[in-house]
Amino acid sequence: MMNNSTLELAKVLIARRSLTPDDAGCQDILIERLEKIGFKIARMRFGDVDNFWARRGDAKPVICFAGHTDVVPTGPVEKWSSEPFTPTLRDGMLFGRGAADMKTSLAAFVTGIEEFVAAHPGHSGSIALLVTSDEEGVAVDGTEKVVLALQARNELIDYCIVGEPTCAAKLGDTLKNGRRGSLSGTLVVKGIQCHIAYPHLGKNPIHLAAPAIAELANTTWDQGNEYFPPTTWQISNIRGGTGATNVVPGTVDIEFNFRFSTASTVESLQAKVHAILDSHGLDYDLDWALSGKPYLTPKGSLVDAVAQAIKDTTGVEAELSTSGGTSDGRFIADICPQVLEIGPLNATIHKIDECVAVADIEPLKEIYRLTLVNLLVTK
């Protein structure tokens, strides 16, 4: 197979204007390649979102590569050095929306699997792909729905590699072995509206909430653990007042978010927040929204297999990290005990002139291929 096969496939994918949740035909391209090497395809469309589950083999272990074909909007096109959906090679880089996040990873998945299957057509275990077009959006009809469908038929995954861009300075330097959870709250503290010149006739909810806010901001929620930093609580928005300068408001709305580790649970965080609010005697309403549970893959067979593949390909000793926001790994962890994220450098993701180093593309494919060797080939 020619050494530029991954680059060429990445360029074909980047040329598709697959703005969330529009797949723009990217999945058809991937599916055609996978069917040629013996994958069985299950297309799963939910709402406006195209997804597919592909599998080669019926035995365990099941090794899944997971990713998304959708990309974020380009921003002002005139600020790009070249057209965002025209893959462009310049100064050793491949430019285009989705180059790093994450069409190059998808291309490397496919070419890496093609090379592995060509060398090991009767491989043990199973190889799978889970691909969605709704990771960058609301992520309601994407990976989460596919996982639920697989769970319903008891089709579980043993190892999963998510192709998110994880690396900081050089390819292979960072392996994401978990992500923090995200728990948001919308708090409405109630007071009594009145004329500001007669404060004794009302109750200022902003004043009432302030001591509770201070306590929440200074609370230690947990100490974190070996893999995670301590849980954080942050206010994102506060809204109060009528716009007039002579009216004490009747309510204040406060939106906050926890980024939390496996050292806490949703229930423990909620209970502690309510206890603090109640201790200040507040009259309030509080609505909760969980957008992602934390997950963690400790050191073990998948970490070892991927880390060795990285070292053999690049010479780099990968570091484990749980930093960053949420990813679709949070859904896959429900049916897979070991989930890792490894992809290209993340310095330009979601930016103008998103790009990936051409010199990193084939090594990324090789990391994925060698991971399959390490997990499925008896030595």
JSON list of C-alpha atoms in Angstrom, two decimals, residues 20 64-72 98-109 130-137 139 143 160-168 170-179 295 306 310 321 323-332 339-350 354-356 364 367-368:
[
{"chain": "A", "resi": 20, "resn": "THR", "atom": "CA", "xyz": [-22.73, 19.20, 12.33]},
{"chain": "A", "resi": 64, "resn": "CYS", "atom": "CA", "xyz": [-13.39, -0.58, 18.47]},
{"chain": "A", "resi": 65, "resn": "PHE", "atom": "CA", "xyz": [-12.16, 2.60, 16.81]},
{"chain": "A", "resi": 66, "resn": "ALA", "atom": "CA", "xyz": [-14.54, 5.49, 17.43]},
{"chain": "A", "resi": 67, "resn": "GLY", "atom": "CA", "xyz": [-14.80, 8.90, 15.81]},
{"chain": "A", "resi": 68, "resn": "HIS", "atom": "CA", "xyz": [-16.91, 11.55, 14.15]},
{"chain": "A", "resi": 69, "resn": "THR", "atom": "CA", "xyz": [-17.22, 12.86, 10.62]},
{"chain": "A", "resi": 70, "resn": "ASP", "atom": "CA", "xyz": [-18.85, 16.17, 11.59]},
{"chain": "A", "resi": 71, "resn": "VAL", "atom": "CA", "xyz": [-16.89, 19.38, 12.03]},
{"chain": "A", "resi": 72, "resn": "VAL", "atom": "CA", "xyz": [-17.48, 22.76, 13.64]},
{"chain": "A", "resi": 98, "resn": "GLY", "atom": "CA", "xyz": [-11.47, 18.79, 10.32]},
{"chain": "A", "resi": 99, "resn": "ALA", "atom": "CA", "xyz": [-7.81, 18.11, 9.49]},
{"chain": "A", "resi": 100, "resn": "ALA", "atom": "CA", "xyz": [-7.00, 17.62, 13.17]},
{"chain": "A", "resi": 101, "resn": "ASP", "atom": "CA", "xyz": [-10.50, 17.11, 14.58]},
{"chain": "A", "resi": 102, "resn": "MET", "atom": "CA", "xyz": [-10.82, 14.43, 13.36]},
{"chain": "A", "resi": 103, "resn": "LYS", "atom": "CA", "xyz": [-10.80, 13.39, 9.74]},
{"chain": "A", "resi": 104, "resn": "THR", "atom": "CA", "xyz": [-7.12, 12.49, 9.71]},
{"chain": "A", "resi": 105, "resn": "SER", "atom": "CA", "xyz": [-7.76, 10.07, 12.58]},
{"chain": "A", "resi": 106, "resn": "LEU", "atom": "CA", "xyz": [-10.66, 8.50, 10.65]},
{"chain": "A", "resi": 107, "resn": "ALA", "atom": "CA", "xyz": [-8.45, 8.07, 7.61]},
{"chain": "A", "resi": 108, "resn": "ALA", "atom": "CA", "xyz": [-5.71, 6.55, 9.77]},
{"chain": "A", "resi": 109, "resn": "PHE", "atom": "CA", "xyz": [-8.22, 4.17, 11.37]},
{"chain": "A", "resi": 130, "resn": "LEU", "atom": "CA", "xyz": [-18.33, 3.38, 15.64]},
{"chain": "A", "resi": 131, "resn": "VAL", "atom": "CA", "xyz": [-18.72, 6.58, 13.63]},
{"chain": "A", "resi": 132, "resn": "THR", "atom": "CA", "xyz": [-21.15, 9.45, 14.16]},
{"chain": "A", "resi": 133, "resn": "SER", "atom": "CA", "xyz": [-21.91, 12.83, 12.58]},
{"chain": "A", "resi": 134, "resn": "ASP", "atom": "CA", "xyz": [-23.04, 14.48, 15.81]},
{"chain": "A", "resi": 135, "resn": "GLU", "atom": "CA", "xyz": [-20.08, 14.77, 18.18]},
{"chain": "A", "resi": 136, "resn": "GLU", "atom": "CA", "xyz": [-19.51, 18.51, 17.77]},
{"chain": "A", "resi": 137, "resn": "GLY", "atom": "CA", "xyz": [-23.19, 19.33, 18.21]},
{"chain": "A", "resi": 139, "resn": "ALA", "atom": "CA", "xyz": [-24.58, 14.77, 20.73]},
{"chain": "A", "resi": 143, "resn": "THR", "atom": "CA", "xyz": [-22.74, 7.87, 19.75]},
{"chain": "A", "resi": 160, "resn": "CYS", "atom": "CA", "xyz": [-12.02, 1.33, 22.43]},
{"chain": "A", "resi": 161, "resn": "ILE", "atom": "CA", "xyz": [-9.69, 3.87, 20.83]},
{"chain": "A", "resi": 162, "resn": "VAL", "atom": "CA", "xyz": [-11.21, 7.29, 20.20]},
{"chain": "A", "resi": 163, "resn": "GLY", "atom": "CA", "xyz": [-9.38, 9.35, 17.59]},
{"chain": "A", "resi": 164, "resn": "GLU", "atom": "CA", "xyz": [-9.72, 12.73, 19.28]},
{"chain": "A", "resi": 165, "resn": "PRO", "atom": "CA", "xyz": [-6.71, 15.06, 18.90]},
{"chain": "A", "resi": 166, "resn": "THR", "atom": "CA", "xyz": [-4.89, 14.57, 22.20]},
{"chain": "A", "resi": 167, "resn": "CYS", "atom": "CA", "xyz": [-1.27, 15.51, 21.70]},
{"chain": "A", "resi": 168, "resn": "ALA", "atom": "CA", "xyz": [0.36, 18.71, 22.91]},
{"chain": "A", "resi": 170, "resn": "LYS", "atom": "CA", "xyz": [4.56, 16.01, 19.42]},
{"chain": "A", "resi": 171, "resn": "LEU", "atom": "CA", "xyz": [2.65, 13.04, 18.12]},
{"chain": "A", "resi": 172, "resn": "GLY", "atom": "CA", "xyz": [2.12, 10.43, 20.83]},
{"chain": "A", "resi": 173, "resn": "ASP", "atom": "CA", "xyz": [3.02, 12.56, 23.82]},
{"chain": "A", "resi": 174, "resn": "THR", "atom": "CA", "xyz": [-0.45, 12.41, 25.40]},
{"chain": "A", "resi": 175, "resn": "LEU", "atom": "CA", "xyz": [-2.91, 9.57, 25.90]},
{"chain": "A", "resi": 176, "resn": "LYS", "atom": "CA", "xyz": [-6.29, 10.54, 27.32]},
{"chain": "A", "resi": 177, "resn": "ASN", "atom": "CA", "xyz": [-7.30, 7.72, 29.66]},
{"chain": "A", "resi": 178, "resn": "GLY", "atom": "CA", "xyz": [-10.37, 9.43, 31.07]},
{"chain": "A", "resi": 179, "resn": "ARG", "atom": "CA", "xyz": [-12.42, 12.59, 31.14]},
{"chain": "A", "resi": 295, "resn": "TYR", "atom": "CA", "xyz": [-14.84, 7.79, 33.09]},
{"chain": "A", "resi": 306, "resn": "VAL", "atom": "CA", "xyz": [-1.22, 1.76, 22.74]},
{"chain": "A", "resi": 310, "resn": "ILE", "atom": "CA", "xyz": [3.45, 4.89, 20.20]},
{"chain": "A", "resi": 321, "resn": "SER", "atom": "CA", "xyz": [-3.99, 12.67, 30.98]},
{"chain": "A", "resi": 323, "resn": "SER", "atom": "CA", "xyz": [-7.58, 17.01, 30.97]},
{"chain": "A", "resi": 324, "resn": "GLY", "atom": "CA", "xyz": [-9.91, 18.79, 28.59]},
{"chain": "A", "resi": 325, "resn": "GLY", "atom": "CA", "xyz": [-13.65, 18.79, 28.06]},
{"chain": "A", "resi": 326, "resn": "THR", "atom": "CA", "xyz": [-16.01, 15.93, 27.36]},
{"chain": "A", "resi": 327, "resn": "SER", "atom": "CA", "xyz": [-15.78, 13.47, 24.47]},
{"chain": "A", "resi": 328, "resn": "ASP", "atom": "CA", "xyz": [-17.88, 10.61, 23.15]},
{"chain": "A", "resi": 329, "resn": "GLY", "atom": "CA", "xyz": [-15.76, 8.33, 25.29]},
{"chain": "A", "resi": 330, "resn": "ARG", "atom": "CA", "xyz": [-18.20, 9.13, 28.08]},
{"chain": "A", "resi": 331, "resn": "PHE", "atom": "CA", "xyz": [-20.92, 7.19, 26.26]},
{"chain": "A", "resi": 332, "resn": "ILE", "atom": "CA", "xyz": [-18.75, 4.31, 25.10]},
{"chain": "A", "resi": 339, "resn": "VAL", "atom": "CA", "xyz": [-11.40, 3.50, 26.58]},
{"chain": "A", "resi": 340, "resn": "LEU", "atom": "CA", "xyz": [-8.44, 5.58, 25.40]},
{"chain": "A", "resi": 341, "resn": "GLU", "atom": "CA", "xyz": [-8.16, 8.65, 23.22]},
{"chain": "A", "resi": 342, "resn": "ILE", "atom": "CA", "xyz": [-5.18, 9.15, 20.92]},
{"chain": "A", "resi": 343, "resn": "GLY", "atom": "CA", "xyz": [-4.95, 11.36, 17.87]},
{"chain": "A", "resi": 344, "resn": "PRO", "atom": "CA", "xyz": [-2.91, 14.20, 16.35]},
{"chain": "A", "resi": 345, "resn": "LEU", "atom": "CA", "xyz": [-1.85, 17.48, 17.91]},
{"chain": "A", "resi": 346, "resn": "ASN", "atom": "CA", "xyz": [-4.72, 19.60, 19.20]},
{"chain": "A", "resi": 347, "resn": "ALA", "atom": "CA", "xyz": [-3.12, 23.06, 18.84]},
{"chain": "A", "resi": 348, "resn": "THR", "atom": "CA", "xyz": [-5.32, 24.17, 15.91]},
{"chain": "A", "resi": 349, "resn": "ILE", "atom": "CA", "xyz": [-8.63, 22.39, 16.53]},
{"chain": "A", "resi": 350, "resn": "HIS", "atom": "CA", "xyz": [-11.71, 24.59, 16.03]},
{"chain": "A", "resi": 354, "resn": "GLU", "atom": "CA", "xyz": [-6.86, 24.14, 11.32]},
{"chain": "A", "resi": 355, "resn": "CYS", "atom": "CA", "xyz": [-4.09, 21.80, 10.22]},
{"chain": "A", "resi": 356, "resn": "VAL", "atom": "CA", "xyz": [-2.13, 18.63, 10.87]},
{"chain": "A", "resi": 364, "resn": "LEU", "atom": "CA", "xyz": [-0.64, 7.97, 13.37]},
{"chain": "A", "resi": 367, "resn": "ILE", "atom": "CA", "xyz": [0.11, 3.61, 15.92]},
{"chain": "A", "resi": 368, "resn": "TYR", "atom": "CA", "xyz": [-3.40, 2.31, 15.22]}
]
